[in-house]
Short mmCIF file of C-alpha atoms in Angstrom, two decimals:
data_model
loop_
_atom_site.label_atom_id
_atom_site.label_comp_id
_atom_site.label_asym_id
_atom_site.label_seq_id
_atom_site.Cartn_x
_atom_site.Cartn_y
_atom_site.Cartn_z
CA UNK A 1177 39.56 58.41 29.49
CA UNK A 1178 37.58 56.16 27.05
CA UNK A 1179 40.80 54.89 25.54
CA UNK A 1180 42.10 53.89 28.95
CA UNK A 1181 38.91 51.91 29.77
CA UNK A 1182 38.75 50.00 26.48
CA UNK A 1183 41.32 47.30 27.39
CA UNK A 1184 39.47 46.64 30.64
CA UNK A 1185 36.21 46.11 28.81
CA UNK A 1186 37.89 43.60 26.51
CA UNK A 1187 39.19 41.69 29.52
CA UNK A 1188 35.69 41.54 31.00
CA UNK A 1189 34.04 40.38 27.72
CA UNK A 1190 36.12 37.29 27.00
CA UNK A 1191 34.35 35.03 29.59
CA UNK A 1192 31.04 36.00 28.02
CA UNK A 1193 32.37 35.11 24.56
CA UNK A 1194 33.67 31.80 25.91
CA UNK A 1195 30.37 30.78 27.50
CA UNK A 1196 28.43 31.91 24.43
CA UNK A 1197 30.66 29.78 22.22
CA UNK A 1198 30.25 26.80 24.53
CA UNK A 1199 26.47 27.29 24.58
CA UNK A 1200 26.45 27.09 20.80
CA UNK A 1201 29.07 24.37 20.28
CA UNK A 1202 28.07 21.91 23.01
CA UNK A 1203 24.52 21.27 21.67
CA UNK A 1204 25.92 20.93 18.14
CA UNK A 1205 28.57 18.42 19.28
CA UNK A 1206 26.02 16.47 21.33
CA UNK A 1207 23.61 16.39 18.38
CA UNK A 1208 26.34 15.13 16.03
CA UNK A 1209 27.46 12.54 18.57
CA UNK A 1210 23.88 11.31 19.05
CA UNK A 1211 23.39 11.16 15.29
CA UNK A 1212 26.50 9.05 14.85
CA UNK A 1213 25.46 6.75 17.70
CA UNK A 1214 21.93 6.46 16.30
CA UNK A 1215 23.28 5.68 12.83
CA UNK A 1216 25.59 2.96 14.19
CA UNK A 1217 22.77 1.53 16.26
CA UNK A 1218 20.45 1.50 13.25
CA UNK A 1219 23.02 -0.35 11.14
CA UNK A 1220 23.66 -2.86 13.94
CA UNK A 1221 19.95 -3.47 14.55
CA UNK A 1222 19.24 -3.82 10.83
CA UNK A 1223 21.93 -6.46 10.51
CA UNK A 1224 20.71 -8.24 13.65
CA UNK A 1225 17.04 -8.22 12.64
CA UNK A 1226 17.86 -9.66 9.23
CA UNK A 1227 19.15 -12.85 10.93
CA UNK A 1228 16.39 -13.13 13.55
CA UNK A 1229 13.59 -15.67 13.88
CA UNK A 1230 11.13 -12.95 14.89
CA UNK A 1231 9.86 -10.03 12.84
CA UNK A 1232 11.32 -7.40 15.16
CA UNK A 1233 10.47 -3.75 14.57
CA UNK A 1234 12.56 -1.29 16.57
CA UNK A 1235 11.10 1.83 18.14
CA UNK A 1236 12.57 4.73 20.09
CA UNK A 1237 9.35 5.23 22.07
CA UNK A 1238 6.45 2.82 22.53
CA UNK A 1239 3.04 4.46 22.12
CA UNK A 1240 1.51 2.64 25.11
CA UNK A 1241 2.79 1.13 28.40
CA UNK A 1242 4.99 -1.80 27.36
CA UNK A 1243 6.87 -4.43 29.36
CA UNK A 1244 9.81 -6.63 28.39
CA UNK A 1245 8.83 -10.27 27.87
CA UNK A 1246 12.01 -11.46 29.62
CA UNK A 1247 12.87 -9.12 32.47
CA UNK A 1248 9.25 -7.90 32.94
CA UNK A 1249 10.49 -4.31 33.33
CA UNK A 1250 8.69 -1.31 31.91
CA UNK A 1251 10.45 -0.19 28.71
CA UNK A 1252 10.30 2.96 26.60
CA UNK A 1253 12.73 1.89 23.88
CA UNK A 1254 13.17 -1.54 22.34
CA UNK A 1255 11.60 -3.82 19.73
CA UNK A 1256 8.29 -5.55 19.14
CA UNK A 1257 7.66 -8.59 16.95
CA UNK A 1258 5.06 -7.83 14.28
CA UNK A 1259 4.10 -11.49 14.02
CA UNK A 1260 3.63 -12.73 17.60
CA UNK A 1261 3.62 -9.48 19.59
CA UNK A 1262 6.62 -10.19 21.84
CA UNK A 1263 8.28 -7.03 23.21
CA UNK A 1264 11.81 -6.71 24.56
CA UNK A 1265 14.30 -4.03 25.45
CA UNK A 1266 17.61 -3.92 23.60
CA UNK A 1267 19.53 -5.70 26.36
CA UNK A 1268 17.13 -8.67 26.33
CA UNK A 1269 16.47 -8.70 22.59
CA UNK A 1270 19.07 -11.26 21.56
CA UNK A 1271 18.10 -13.72 24.33
CA UNK A 1272 14.38 -13.25 23.60
CA UNK A 1273 14.95 -14.08 19.95
CA UNK A 1274 16.91 -17.19 20.87
CA UNK A 1275 14.68 -18.61 23.61
CA UNK A 1276 11.11 -17.59 22.68
CA UNK A 1277 9.47 -19.07 19.56
CA UNK A 1278 7.63 -16.88 17.07
CA UNK A 1279 4.35 -17.46 15.25
CA UNK A 1280 4.90 -20.54 13.07
CA UNK A 1281 3.82 -20.17 9.44
CA UNK A 1282 3.81 -23.95 8.90
CA UNK A 1283 3.28 -26.59 11.60
CA UNK A 1284 1.50 -29.93 11.99
CA UNK A 1285 -1.92 -30.07 13.60
CA UNK A 1286 -2.71 -32.14 16.67
CA UNK A 1287 -3.79 -35.78 16.46
CA UNK A 1288 -7.44 -34.78 15.99
CA UNK A 1289 -6.49 -32.43 13.11
CA UNK A 1290 -7.18 -29.17 14.97
CA UNK A 1291 -4.67 -26.45 15.97
CA UNK A 1292 -3.89 -25.54 19.57
CA UNK A 1293 -3.67 -22.08 21.13
CA UNK A 1294 -0.29 -20.34 21.02
CA UNK A 1295 -0.14 -18.08 24.08
CA UNK A 1296 2.13 -15.04 24.52
CA UNK A 1297 2.30 -13.32 27.90
CA UNK A 1298 1.90 -9.61 28.47
CA UNK A 1299 1.22 -6.44 26.45
CA UNK A 1300 -2.31 -7.52 25.52
CA UNK A 1301 -4.40 -5.10 23.43
CA UNK A 1302 -6.20 -2.35 25.27
CA UNK A 1303 -9.88 -2.98 26.08
CA UNK A 1304 -9.52 -6.74 25.53
CA UNK A 1305 -11.69 -9.09 27.61
CA UNK A 1306 -10.85 -12.38 29.27
CA UNK A 1307 -12.52 -15.28 27.49
CA UNK A 1308 -13.06 -17.05 30.86
CA UNK A 1309 -14.37 -14.38 33.25
CA UNK A 1310 -15.32 -11.74 30.63
CA UNK A 1311 -13.51 -9.01 32.59
CA UNK A 1312 -11.02 -6.55 31.09
CA UNK A 1313 -7.43 -7.76 30.61
CA UNK A 1314 -4.16 -5.88 30.80
CA UNK A 1315 -5.26 -3.46 33.52
CA UNK A 1316 -2.30 -4.08 35.83
CA UNK A 1317 0.84 -1.89 35.45
CA UNK A 1318 3.09 -4.91 34.90
CA UNK A 1319 3.69 -7.83 32.55
CA UNK A 1320 0.46 -9.78 32.91
CA UNK A 1321 -2.20 -11.84 31.14
CA UNK A 1322 -2.00 -13.88 27.93
CA UNK A 1323 -3.01 -13.52 24.27
CA UNK A 1324 -3.31 -16.23 21.60
CA UNK A 1325 -1.39 -15.15 18.49
CA UNK A 1326 -3.90 -16.88 16.19
CA UNK A 1327 -7.41 -16.29 17.51
CA UNK A 1328 -6.43 -13.12 19.47
CA UNK A 1329 -8.27 -14.41 22.56
CA UNK A 1330 -7.00 -13.04 25.91
CA UNK A 1331 -7.10 -14.53 29.43
CA UNK A 1332 -6.00 -13.36 32.88
CA UNK A 1333 -3.02 -15.02 34.54
CA UNK A 1334 -5.31 -16.50 37.18
CA UNK A 1335 -7.93 -17.56 34.58
CA UNK A 1336 -5.53 -19.38 32.30
CA UNK A 1337 -6.01 -22.53 34.33
CA UNK A 1338 -9.66 -22.45 33.28
CA UNK A 1339 -8.61 -22.96 29.67
CA UNK A 1340 -8.30 -26.69 29.09
CA UNK A 1341 -4.87 -27.94 28.12
CA UNK A 1342 -4.77 -28.55 24.41
CA UNK A 1343 -8.02 -26.69 23.80
CA UNK A 1344 -8.72 -26.24 20.10
CA UNK A 1345 -7.97 -22.80 18.65
CA UNK A 1346 -10.64 -21.81 16.13
CA UNK A 1347 -8.43 -18.96 14.69
CA UNK A 1348 -10.97 -16.40 15.86
CA UNK A 1349 -13.13 -14.00 13.88
CA UNK A 1350 -10.93 -14.08 10.79
CA UNK A 1351 -10.64 -17.86 10.45
CA UNK A 1352 -12.12 -17.65 6.95
CA UNK A 1353 -9.26 -15.47 5.66
CA UNK A 1354 -6.32 -16.98 7.58
CA UNK A 1355 -4.11 -19.69 6.05
CA UNK A 1356 -3.70 -22.13 8.97
CA UNK A 1357 -0.17 -23.42 9.57
CA UNK A 1358 -1.39 -27.02 9.45
CA UNK A 1359 -2.78 -26.49 5.91
CA UNK A 1360 0.64 -25.48 4.58
CA UNK A 1361 2.21 -28.40 6.45
CA UNK A 1362 -0.15 -30.80 4.68
CA UNK A 1363 0.49 -29.15 1.29
CA UNK A 1364 4.22 -29.53 1.84
CA UNK A 1365 3.74 -33.28 2.35
CA UNK A 1366 1.90 -33.77 -0.97
CA UNK A 1367 3.84 -35.66 -3.60
CA UNK A 1368 1.76 -34.44 -6.52
CA UNK A 1369 0.28 -31.01 -6.04
CA UNK A 1370 -3.00 -30.96 -7.92
CA UNK A 1371 -5.85 -28.44 -7.57
CA UNK A 1372 -8.24 -31.18 -6.42
CA UNK A 1373 -5.87 -32.03 -3.57
CA UNK A 1374 -5.95 -28.42 -2.36
CA UNK A 1375 -9.74 -28.46 -2.40
CA UNK A 1376 -9.81 -31.62 -0.27
CA UNK A 1377 -7.32 -30.16 2.23
CA UNK A 1378 -9.33 -26.95 2.48
CA UNK A 1379 -12.31 -28.87 3.89
CA UNK A 1380 -10.55 -28.84 7.27
CA UNK A 1381 -10.48 -25.00 7.11
CA UNK A 1382 -14.26 -24.74 7.12
CA UNK A 1383 -16.86 -23.77 4.55
CA UNK A 1384 -16.52 -20.37 2.94
CA UNK A 1385 -12.73 -20.31 3.37
CA UNK A 1386 -11.39 -17.45 1.22
CA UNK A 1387 -7.79 -16.71 2.25
CA UNK A 1388 -6.55 -13.14 1.79
CA UNK A 1389 -3.06 -12.22 0.60
CA UNK A 1390 -1.83 -8.75 1.54
CA UNK A 1391 0.53 -7.02 -0.91
CA UNK A 1392 1.71 -3.62 0.38
CA UNK A 1393 3.85 -0.97 -1.27
CA UNK A 1394 5.62 0.75 1.63
CA UNK A 1395 6.61 3.68 -0.62
CA UNK A 1396 3.09 4.65 -1.62
CA UNK A 1397 1.45 7.93 -0.66
CA UNK A 1398 1.67 8.65 3.06
CA UNK A 1399 4.14 5.82 3.89
CA UNK A 1400 1.69 3.83 6.03
CA UNK A 1401 2.72 0.56 4.38
CA UNK A 1402 5.19 -0.62 7.03
CA UNK A 1403 2.77 -0.11 9.92
CA UNK A 1404 0.01 -1.91 7.99
CA UNK A 1405 2.31 -4.84 7.24
CA UNK A 1406 2.88 -5.28 10.97
CA UNK A 1407 -0.83 -5.13 11.82
CA UNK A 1408 -1.76 -7.68 9.16
CA UNK A 1409 1.05 -10.03 10.23
CA UNK A 1410 -0.40 -9.94 13.74
CA UNK A 1411 -3.90 -10.92 12.60
CA UNK A 1412 -3.02 -13.32 9.75
CA UNK A 1413 -0.39 -15.91 8.98
CA UNK A 1414 2.82 -13.94 8.25
CA UNK A 1415 3.26 -15.95 5.04
CA UNK A 1416 0.17 -14.16 3.66
CA UNK A 1417 1.71 -10.68 3.98
CA UNK A 1418 4.21 -9.34 1.41
CA UNK A 1419 6.25 -6.15 1.12
CA UNK A 1420 6.37 -5.30 -2.60
CA UNK A 1421 9.59 -3.35 -2.14
CA UNK A 1422 11.23 -6.63 -1.13
CA UNK A 1423 9.37 -9.14 -3.34
CA UNK A 1424 7.64 -8.40 -6.68
CA UNK A 1425 3.96 -9.34 -7.06
CA UNK A 1426 4.77 -11.98 -9.69
CA UNK A 1427 6.51 -14.03 -6.99
CA UNK A 1428 4.10 -13.20 -4.16
CA UNK A 1429 1.13 -14.37 -6.23
CA UNK A 1430 2.63 -17.83 -6.67
CA UNK A 1431 1.19 -18.63 -3.24
CA UNK A 1432 -2.20 -18.65 -5.01
CA UNK A 1433 -1.14 -21.85 -6.80
CA UNK A 1434 -0.94 -23.66 -3.43
CA UNK A 1435 -4.51 -22.74 -2.46
CA UNK A 1436 -7.91 -23.97 -3.71
CA UNK A 1437 -8.71 -22.57 -7.19
CA UNK A 1438 -10.88 -19.46 -7.18
CA UNK A 1439 -10.75 -18.99 -3.42
CA UNK A 1440 -8.01 -16.37 -3.00
CA UNK A 1441 -8.54 -12.64 -2.48
CA UNK A 1442 -5.65 -10.19 -2.79
CA UNK A 1443 -5.59 -6.91 -0.86
CA UNK A 1444 -3.33 -4.36 -2.57
CA UNK A 1445 -2.17 -1.63 -0.17
CA UNK A 1446 -0.96 1.20 -2.38
CA UNK A 1447 -1.93 3.62 -5.11
CA UNK A 1448 -3.32 3.07 -8.59
CA UNK A 1449 0.18 2.36 -9.93
CA UNK A 1450 0.66 -0.46 -7.42
CA UNK A 1451 -2.73 -1.94 -8.36
CA UNK A 1452 -1.74 -1.88 -12.04
CA UNK A 1453 1.54 -3.61 -11.17
CA UNK A 1454 -0.33 -6.43 -9.42
CA UNK A 1455 -2.91 -6.76 -12.23
CA UNK A 1456 -0.08 -7.08 -14.77
CA UNK A 1457 1.38 -9.89 -12.66
CA UNK A 1458 -2.04 -11.59 -12.69
CA UNK A 1459 -2.09 -11.33 -16.50
CA UNK A 1460 1.26 -13.14 -16.52
CA UNK A 1461 -0.35 -15.93 -14.50
CA UNK A 1462 -2.79 -16.38 -17.39
CA UNK A 1463 0.11 -16.63 -19.82
CA UNK A 1464 1.56 -19.42 -17.66
CA UNK A 1465 -1.71 -21.37 -17.82
CA UNK A 1466 -2.67 -20.61 -14.20
CA UNK A 1467 -6.13 -19.23 -15.02
CA UNK A 1468 -7.88 -21.35 -12.39
CA UNK A 1469 -5.77 -19.77 -9.63
CA UNK A 1470 -6.55 -16.16 -10.61
CA UNK A 1471 -7.38 -14.20 -7.41
CA UNK A 1472 -9.97 -11.49 -6.79
CA UNK A 1473 -8.36 -8.10 -6.16
CA UNK A 1474 -9.33 -5.41 -3.67
CA UNK A 1475 -7.65 -2.15 -2.69
CA UNK A 1476 -6.61 -0.29 0.45
CA UNK A 1477 -5.88 3.17 -1.04
CA UNK A 1478 -2.55 4.59 0.11
CA UNK A 1479 -1.63 6.57 -3.01
CA UNK A 1480 -2.29 10.16 -4.05
CA UNK A 1481 -5.05 9.78 -6.65
CA UNK A 1482 -6.75 6.47 -5.79
CA UNK A 1483 -9.34 6.85 -8.57
CA UNK A 1484 -9.73 3.10 -9.12
CA UNK A 1485 -10.28 2.57 -5.39
CA UNK A 1486 -12.95 5.26 -5.45
CA UNK A 1487 -14.71 3.62 -8.40
CA UNK A 1488 -14.82 0.28 -6.58
CA UNK A 1489 -16.22 1.78 -3.38
CA UNK A 1490 -13.05 1.56 -1.23
CA UNK A 1491 -12.68 5.32 -0.74
CA UNK A 1492 -10.41 8.12 -1.87
CA UNK A 1493 -7.64 7.44 0.65
CA UNK A 1494 -6.85 5.52 3.81
CA UNK A 1495 -5.06 7.15 6.73
CA UNK A 1496 -5.92 4.80 9.58
CA UNK A 1497 -9.48 6.05 10.11
CA UNK A 1498 -10.73 2.51 10.73
CA UNK A 1499 -8.83 -0.48 12.17
CA UNK A 1500 -7.47 -3.19 9.91
CA UNK A 1501 -9.97 -5.59 11.51
CA UNK A 1502 -12.78 -3.60 9.86
CA UNK A 1503 -10.87 -3.62 6.58
CA UNK A 1504 -10.84 -7.43 6.68
CA UNK A 1505 -14.56 -7.52 7.54
CA UNK A 1506 -15.31 -5.31 4.52
CA UNK A 1507 -13.29 -7.65 2.29
CA UNK A 1508 -15.23 -10.66 3.57
CA UNK A 1509 -18.52 -8.92 2.65
CA UNK A 1510 -17.45 -7.52 -0.74
CA UNK A 1511 -18.92 -8.73 -4.03
CA UNK A 1512 -16.98 -9.82 -7.12
CA UNK A 1513 -17.23 -7.63 -10.26
CA UNK A 1514 -15.45 -7.65 -13.61
CA UNK A 1515 -13.40 -4.70 -14.82
CA UNK A 1516 -12.17 -4.03 -18.36
CA UNK A 1517 -8.44 -3.63 -18.89
CA UNK A 1518 -7.05 -1.97 -22.01
CA UNK A 1519 -3.89 -2.11 -24.10
CA UNK A 1520 -2.22 1.17 -25.06
CA UNK A 1521 -0.01 0.72 -28.15
CA UNK A 1522 2.36 3.65 -28.82
CA UNK A 1523 4.18 3.56 -32.18
CA UNK A 1524 6.64 6.43 -32.67
CA UNK A 1525 6.91 7.94 -36.14
CA UNK A 1526 10.20 7.69 -38.00
CA UNK A 1527 11.52 4.89 -35.72
CA UNK A 1528 10.59 1.76 -37.64
CA UNK A 1529 13.25 -0.37 -35.98
CA UNK A 1530 12.27 0.69 -32.49
CA UNK A 1531 9.93 -1.66 -30.64
CA UNK A 1532 6.54 0.01 -29.97
CA UNK A 1533 5.68 0.83 -26.38
CA UNK A 1534 2.82 -1.31 -25.03
CA UNK A 1535 1.17 -0.35 -21.74
CA UNK A 1536 -1.77 -1.63 -19.72
CA UNK A 1537 -4.53 0.80 -18.75
CA UNK A 1538 -7.04 0.43 -15.91
CA UNK A 1539 -8.10 4.01 -15.20
CA UNK A 1540 -7.43 6.48 -17.99
CA UNK A 1541 -5.07 7.74 -20.67
CA UNK A 1542 -4.57 11.45 -21.16
CA UNK A 1543 -2.57 13.92 -23.19
CA UNK A 1544 -2.39 17.58 -22.19
CA UNK A 1545 -2.30 19.66 -18.99
CA UNK A 1546 -3.10 16.93 -16.45
CA UNK A 1547 -0.37 14.73 -17.96
CA UNK A 1548 2.02 17.69 -17.79
CA UNK A 1549 1.30 18.12 -14.07
CA UNK A 1550 1.86 14.41 -13.51
CA UNK A 1551 5.15 14.53 -15.48
CA UNK A 1552 6.51 17.50 -13.49
CA UNK A 1553 5.46 15.86 -10.23
CA UNK A 1554 7.03 12.52 -11.19
CA UNK A 1555 10.31 14.20 -12.23
CA UNK A 1556 10.72 16.03 -8.94
CA UNK A 1557 9.65 13.02 -6.86
CA UNK A 1558 12.39 10.95 -8.48
CA UNK A 1559 14.96 13.60 -7.47
CA UNK A 1560 13.78 14.05 -3.86
CA UNK A 1561 11.53 11.12 -2.88
CA UNK A 1562 11.71 11.89 0.85
CA UNK A 1563 9.91 15.21 0.31
CA UNK A 1564 6.86 13.52 -1.26
CA UNK A 1565 5.89 11.40 1.75
CA UNK A 1566 2.47 12.92 2.46
CA UNK A 1567 -0.74 12.80 0.44
CA UNK A 1568 -1.44 16.46 1.33
CA UNK A 1569 2.01 17.59 0.16
CA UNK A 1570 1.62 15.62 -3.06
CA UNK A 1571 -1.70 17.27 -3.86
CA UNK A 1572 -0.29 20.70 -3.00
CA UNK A 1573 2.56 20.15 -5.47
CA UNK A 1574 0.04 19.13 -8.13
CA UNK A 1575 -1.83 22.39 -7.45
CA UNK A 1576 1.35 24.47 -7.87
CA UNK A 1577 2.16 22.86 -11.21
CA UNK A 1578 -1.43 23.36 -12.36
CA UNK A 1579 -1.25 27.05 -11.44
CA UNK A 1580 1.99 27.39 -13.38
CA UNK A 1581 0.45 25.82 -16.50
CA UNK A 1582 -2.49 28.24 -16.32
CA UNK A 1583 0.03 31.02 -16.98
CA UNK A 1584 2.35 29.25 -19.44
CA UNK A 1585 -0.19 27.11 -21.39
CA UNK A 1586 2.36 24.65 -22.75
CA UNK A 1587 -0.33 22.42 -24.29
CA UNK A 1588 -2.33 25.01 -26.25
CA UNK A 1589 -3.44 24.33 -29.86
CA UNK A 1590 -3.63 20.59 -29.18
CA UNK A 1591 -6.44 20.28 -31.71
CA UNK A 1592 -4.02 21.38 -34.46
CA UNK A 1593 -1.38 18.85 -33.45
CA UNK A 1594 -3.48 15.73 -32.88
CA UNK A 1595 -6.14 13.68 -34.68
CA UNK A 1596 -8.74 11.59 -32.88
CA UNK A 1597 -10.59 8.54 -34.21
CA UNK A 1598 -13.34 6.69 -32.34
CA UNK A 1599 -14.08 3.22 -33.77
CA UNK A 1600 -12.50 4.28 -37.05
CA UNK A 1601 -14.43 7.54 -37.41
CA UNK A 1602 -12.52 10.82 -37.27
CA UNK A 1603 -13.79 13.33 -34.69
CA UNK A 1604 -13.62 17.09 -35.28
CA UNK A 1605 -11.94 18.69 -32.27
CA UNK A 1606 -12.73 22.10 -30.80
CA UNK A 1607 -9.93 24.33 -29.48
CA UNK A 1608 -8.65 22.00 -26.75
CA UNK A 1609 -5.53 21.65 -24.63
CA UNK A 1610 -6.16 18.12 -23.41
CA UNK A 1611 -7.89 14.81 -24.20
CA UNK A 1612 -8.81 12.21 -21.56
CA UNK A 1613 -9.78 8.61 -22.34
CA UNK A 1614 -11.55 7.09 -19.31
CA UNK A 1615 -12.34 3.52 -18.30
CA UNK A 1616 -13.66 4.30 -14.81
CA UNK A 1617 -15.95 6.89 -13.26
CA UNK A 1618 -13.33 8.89 -11.35
CA UNK A 1619 -10.43 11.00 -12.58
CA UNK A 1620 -7.89 13.46 -11.16
CA UNK A 1621 -7.92 12.32 -7.54
CA UNK A 1622 -11.62 11.70 -6.92
CA UNK A 1623 -13.40 13.90 -9.46
CA UNK A 1624 -16.34 12.54 -11.44
CA UNK A 1625 -16.25 13.99 -14.94
CA UNK A 1626 -20.03 13.60 -14.98
CA UNK A 1627 -22.58 11.37 -13.32
CA UNK A 1628 -23.18 8.00 -14.91
CA UNK A 1629 -19.93 7.83 -16.88
CA UNK A 1630 -17.77 4.78 -16.18
CA UNK A 1631 -20.18 3.22 -13.65
CA UNK A 1632 -20.26 0.02 -15.75
CA UNK A 1633 -16.72 -1.31 -15.44
CA UNK A 1634 -17.21 -4.21 -17.84
CA UNK A 1635 -19.19 -2.60 -20.71
CA UNK A 1636 -16.23 -2.72 -23.13
CA UNK A 1637 -16.53 1.02 -23.79
CA UNK A 1638 -14.19 3.97 -23.27
CA UNK A 1639 -15.44 7.52 -22.62
CA UNK A 1640 -13.45 10.30 -24.33
CA UNK A 1641 -13.59 13.90 -23.14
CA UNK A 1642 -11.66 17.12 -23.76
CA UNK A 1643 -10.51 20.00 -21.53
CA UNK A 1644 -9.63 23.59 -22.40
CA UNK A 1645 -6.66 23.86 -20.03
CA UNK A 1646 -5.44 23.58 -16.44
CA UNK A 1647 -7.93 26.16 -15.20
CA UNK A 1648 -10.75 24.20 -16.84
CA UNK A 1649 -9.48 21.03 -15.08
CA UNK A 1650 -9.61 22.88 -11.75
CA UNK A 1651 -13.17 24.04 -12.47
CA UNK A 1652 -14.23 20.48 -13.27
CA UNK A 1653 -12.78 19.21 -9.99
CA UNK A 1654 -14.82 21.70 -7.94
CA UNK A 1655 -17.93 21.05 -10.10
CA UNK A 1656 -18.04 24.51 -11.62
CA UNK A 1657 -17.71 23.23 -15.18
CA UNK A 1658 -18.10 20.09 -17.30
CA UNK A 1659 -15.66 18.56 -19.77
CA UNK A 1660 -16.29 18.49 -23.50
CA UNK A 1661 -17.77 15.10 -24.29
CA UNK A 1662 -16.24 13.73 -27.48
CA UNK A 1663 -17.87 10.29 -27.51
CA UNK A 1664 -17.68 6.62 -26.54
CA UNK A 1665 -15.84 3.87 -28.39
CA UNK A 1666 -14.52 0.32 -28.29
CA UNK A 1667 -11.27 1.41 -29.96
CA UNK A 1668 -9.59 4.81 -29.69
CA UNK A 1669 -6.85 6.03 -32.02
CA UNK A 1670 -4.85 9.25 -31.61
CA UNK A 1671 -2.25 10.56 -34.04
CA UNK A 1672 0.21 13.14 -32.73
CA UNK A 1673 1.40 14.88 -35.90
CA UNK A 1674 4.09 17.22 -34.57
CA UNK A 1675 6.07 18.36 -31.48
CA UNK A 1676 6.38 16.58 -28.12
CA UNK A 1677 3.46 16.34 -25.73
CA UNK A 1678 3.11 15.07 -22.15
CA UNK A 1679 1.11 11.85 -21.82
CA UNK A 1680 0.16 9.54 -18.99
CA UNK A 1681 -1.42 6.15 -18.37
CA UNK A 1682 -2.83 5.64 -14.87
CA UNK A 1683 -0.60 8.34 -13.41
CA UNK A 1684 2.63 7.11 -15.08
CA UNK A 1685 3.71 10.05 -17.30
CA UNK A 1686 6.23 10.54 -20.09
CA UNK A 1687 7.03 13.06 -22.87
CA UNK A 1688 6.14 11.69 -26.31
CA UNK A 1689 7.12 12.83 -29.80
CA UNK A 1690 5.09 12.30 -33.00
CA UNK A 1691 3.36 8.91 -32.79
CA UNK A 1692 0.22 6.86 -33.28
CA UNK A 1693 -1.59 5.67 -30.14
CA UNK A 1694 -4.11 2.85 -30.34
CA UNK A 1695 -6.20 1.80 -27.31
CA UNK A 1696 -7.89 -1.60 -27.58
CA UNK A 1697 -9.53 -4.02 -25.15
CA UNK A 1698 -7.05 -6.36 -23.46
CA UNK A 1699 -8.81 -8.51 -20.85
CA UNK A 1700 -11.01 -8.37 -17.77
CA UNK A 1701 -9.88 -8.43 -14.15
CA UNK A 1702 -11.84 -9.85 -11.21
CA UNK A 1703 -12.19 -7.10 -8.62
CA UNK A 1704 -14.00 -6.76 -5.29
CA UNK A 1705 -16.62 -4.04 -4.99
CA UNK A 1706 -17.45 -2.56 -1.59
CA UNK A 1707 -20.92 -1.21 -1.04
CA UNK A 1708 -21.37 1.30 1.77
CA UNK A 1709 -24.50 -0.58 2.87
CA UNK A 1710 -22.61 -3.87 3.29
CA UNK A 1711 -20.16 -2.56 5.88
CA UNK A 1712 -18.45 0.46 7.29
CA UNK A 1713 -16.91 2.73 4.68
CA UNK A 1714 -13.14 2.87 4.30
CA UNK A 1715 -12.85 6.65 4.06
CA UNK A 1716 -14.62 8.48 6.84
CA UNK A 1717 -16.26 11.81 5.93
#
C-alpha cells in the first residue's frame, strides 16, 4: 500500500519544491541585479561628478525633507552640493550643474570693495530665522526661502524684497576665518607677490583676520572625514578645505604663502599620525625659507589614540557631538603654545652602508608590549582596511592583542637585551618588558602615566618610564598601577644588543633588529591650546 502511494506523493511535492526554489532564487537574482545596477550608477556618477562645476555628493536617502532646485519636487535620492547647498534629483542633476552657478572661490568685489550676497533658494537649515522678520524659515513643505552661501543668512520668499539690492554681505559669524573671494582675486592680480602686499590687502578683511585651513584625512578613525569636508566647505571658502587623500599637506600648505604672514591657522582632522604628517610638511616649509608663513596648528581628533589632541585640550575623540560651527568658535578662542618636536635616529648594527632611519616624534617612542600591539594592529589593518572603520572596533582589536601578549610575553627579558642612557649616563634597568619615552602628558589612547608629567610641552625634556608587560599597561590605563619612572633627559639613547623587537613612534610601528636609537631635540611647533573655560569642550562626557 505504501509503495503504491509513494509516486503520488512525489507528484504532489514538486510544486512545493518549485516555489521554494523560486522563493530562494528570486531574491538572490534581484539582489545581484540591484548590485550591478548600483555599481554601474556609482561609476557613472563618479565620472560625472569629476567633471562638474559643483561639489556634488550623491546620496541614496536624504536625512531631512529635501526638494529639487530645478523641478521643485520632493526627492529622496539625488545629490547635494557641499559648497553652495544646491540639491537636485538625478534627472535634473546635469541641467542644474550647467545652469546654476556654484560658490565662487575667487571673484571681484563690487565697486565699493565689498562683497554681495549670493542667494540659493530652498532647503534652508532647520531652525533658521529670517533676517528681515525674525520668524522661522523653511517651515513650508515645498521649495521655499533663501540662504546666502557666505554669511548663512536666511530670508523668506516674501521678505527677500526687504533686502536691498546689492546689500553688502559681511560673511557672517565666521568672517574672521573665511578667505573672501575678492581677496584671492586681488592676490591674483599682483605682479610681485610680497608679504607686505598681503598684509595691505588683508586690511579689507577686517581686524583680527585669521583664516583657517582645514586638512582632513578621510581614512582616519571612524571615517567622518568626508562628511566634515562637506560641512566646512559650506561654511568657508571651498579653497580652504583639503582632502589629504587627494592632495598631500606639503601642497595644501602652500596656500599659506598667499596670506598675511603669521595669520593662518590649520585645522587637522585626523589622528596623531595625520598631525605628524602635517607638522613634517611645516618643517619642510622652514627648509624652503618660508618661516614667516608658518601656520598655527590645531586638531579635530578623528583617530584611535588622539593623545596629542588630548594634551592640547581638544579631547580624546570627535564623533559629531558638537556642530562644526562650535569647532570654529573654539579655534577662534584658542591660545598659541609651543610644542617640542624630536628626532629619532635609528642606526642598525652591521649595516654600515645602509642609510639610518630618521623619524620625527611628537608624542612618544616605545619598545615593548604596546609597540607589539600597535604592530599587530597595523599589519591586519593593512590587509583588511574596511574592517577597521570604527574607533570602538579599533580599540577592541588592541584589547585582544594585549590579552594575547599577556599569555605569550614576547617582550620579556627586555632589560637583558637593551641598554638605556639618559644624557650620557647609563641607567640600571629592573626586569622590564617595555620602555616608553614621552613628550606629552597622555599615552595609550588617553591615559596619563602620572599627573604633572608632560604638561609643559616646550620644556625640552623627555620623560622615560618602564612597564612590566601588557597586563601592567592595562592596569596603568585603569589607574590601578603606576609605571616605573626611569628619569628625565634632553637626549635619550637606547642600544638594542640582540634579537628583533617591536618599536613605534607616534603609533607608527615596525620590527627592529639590533640597533642604536638616539632621540634628540629637533624643533618647536606652534600649536593651538583649547581651554575648557574658553569655550565648549570638543569631547562631551
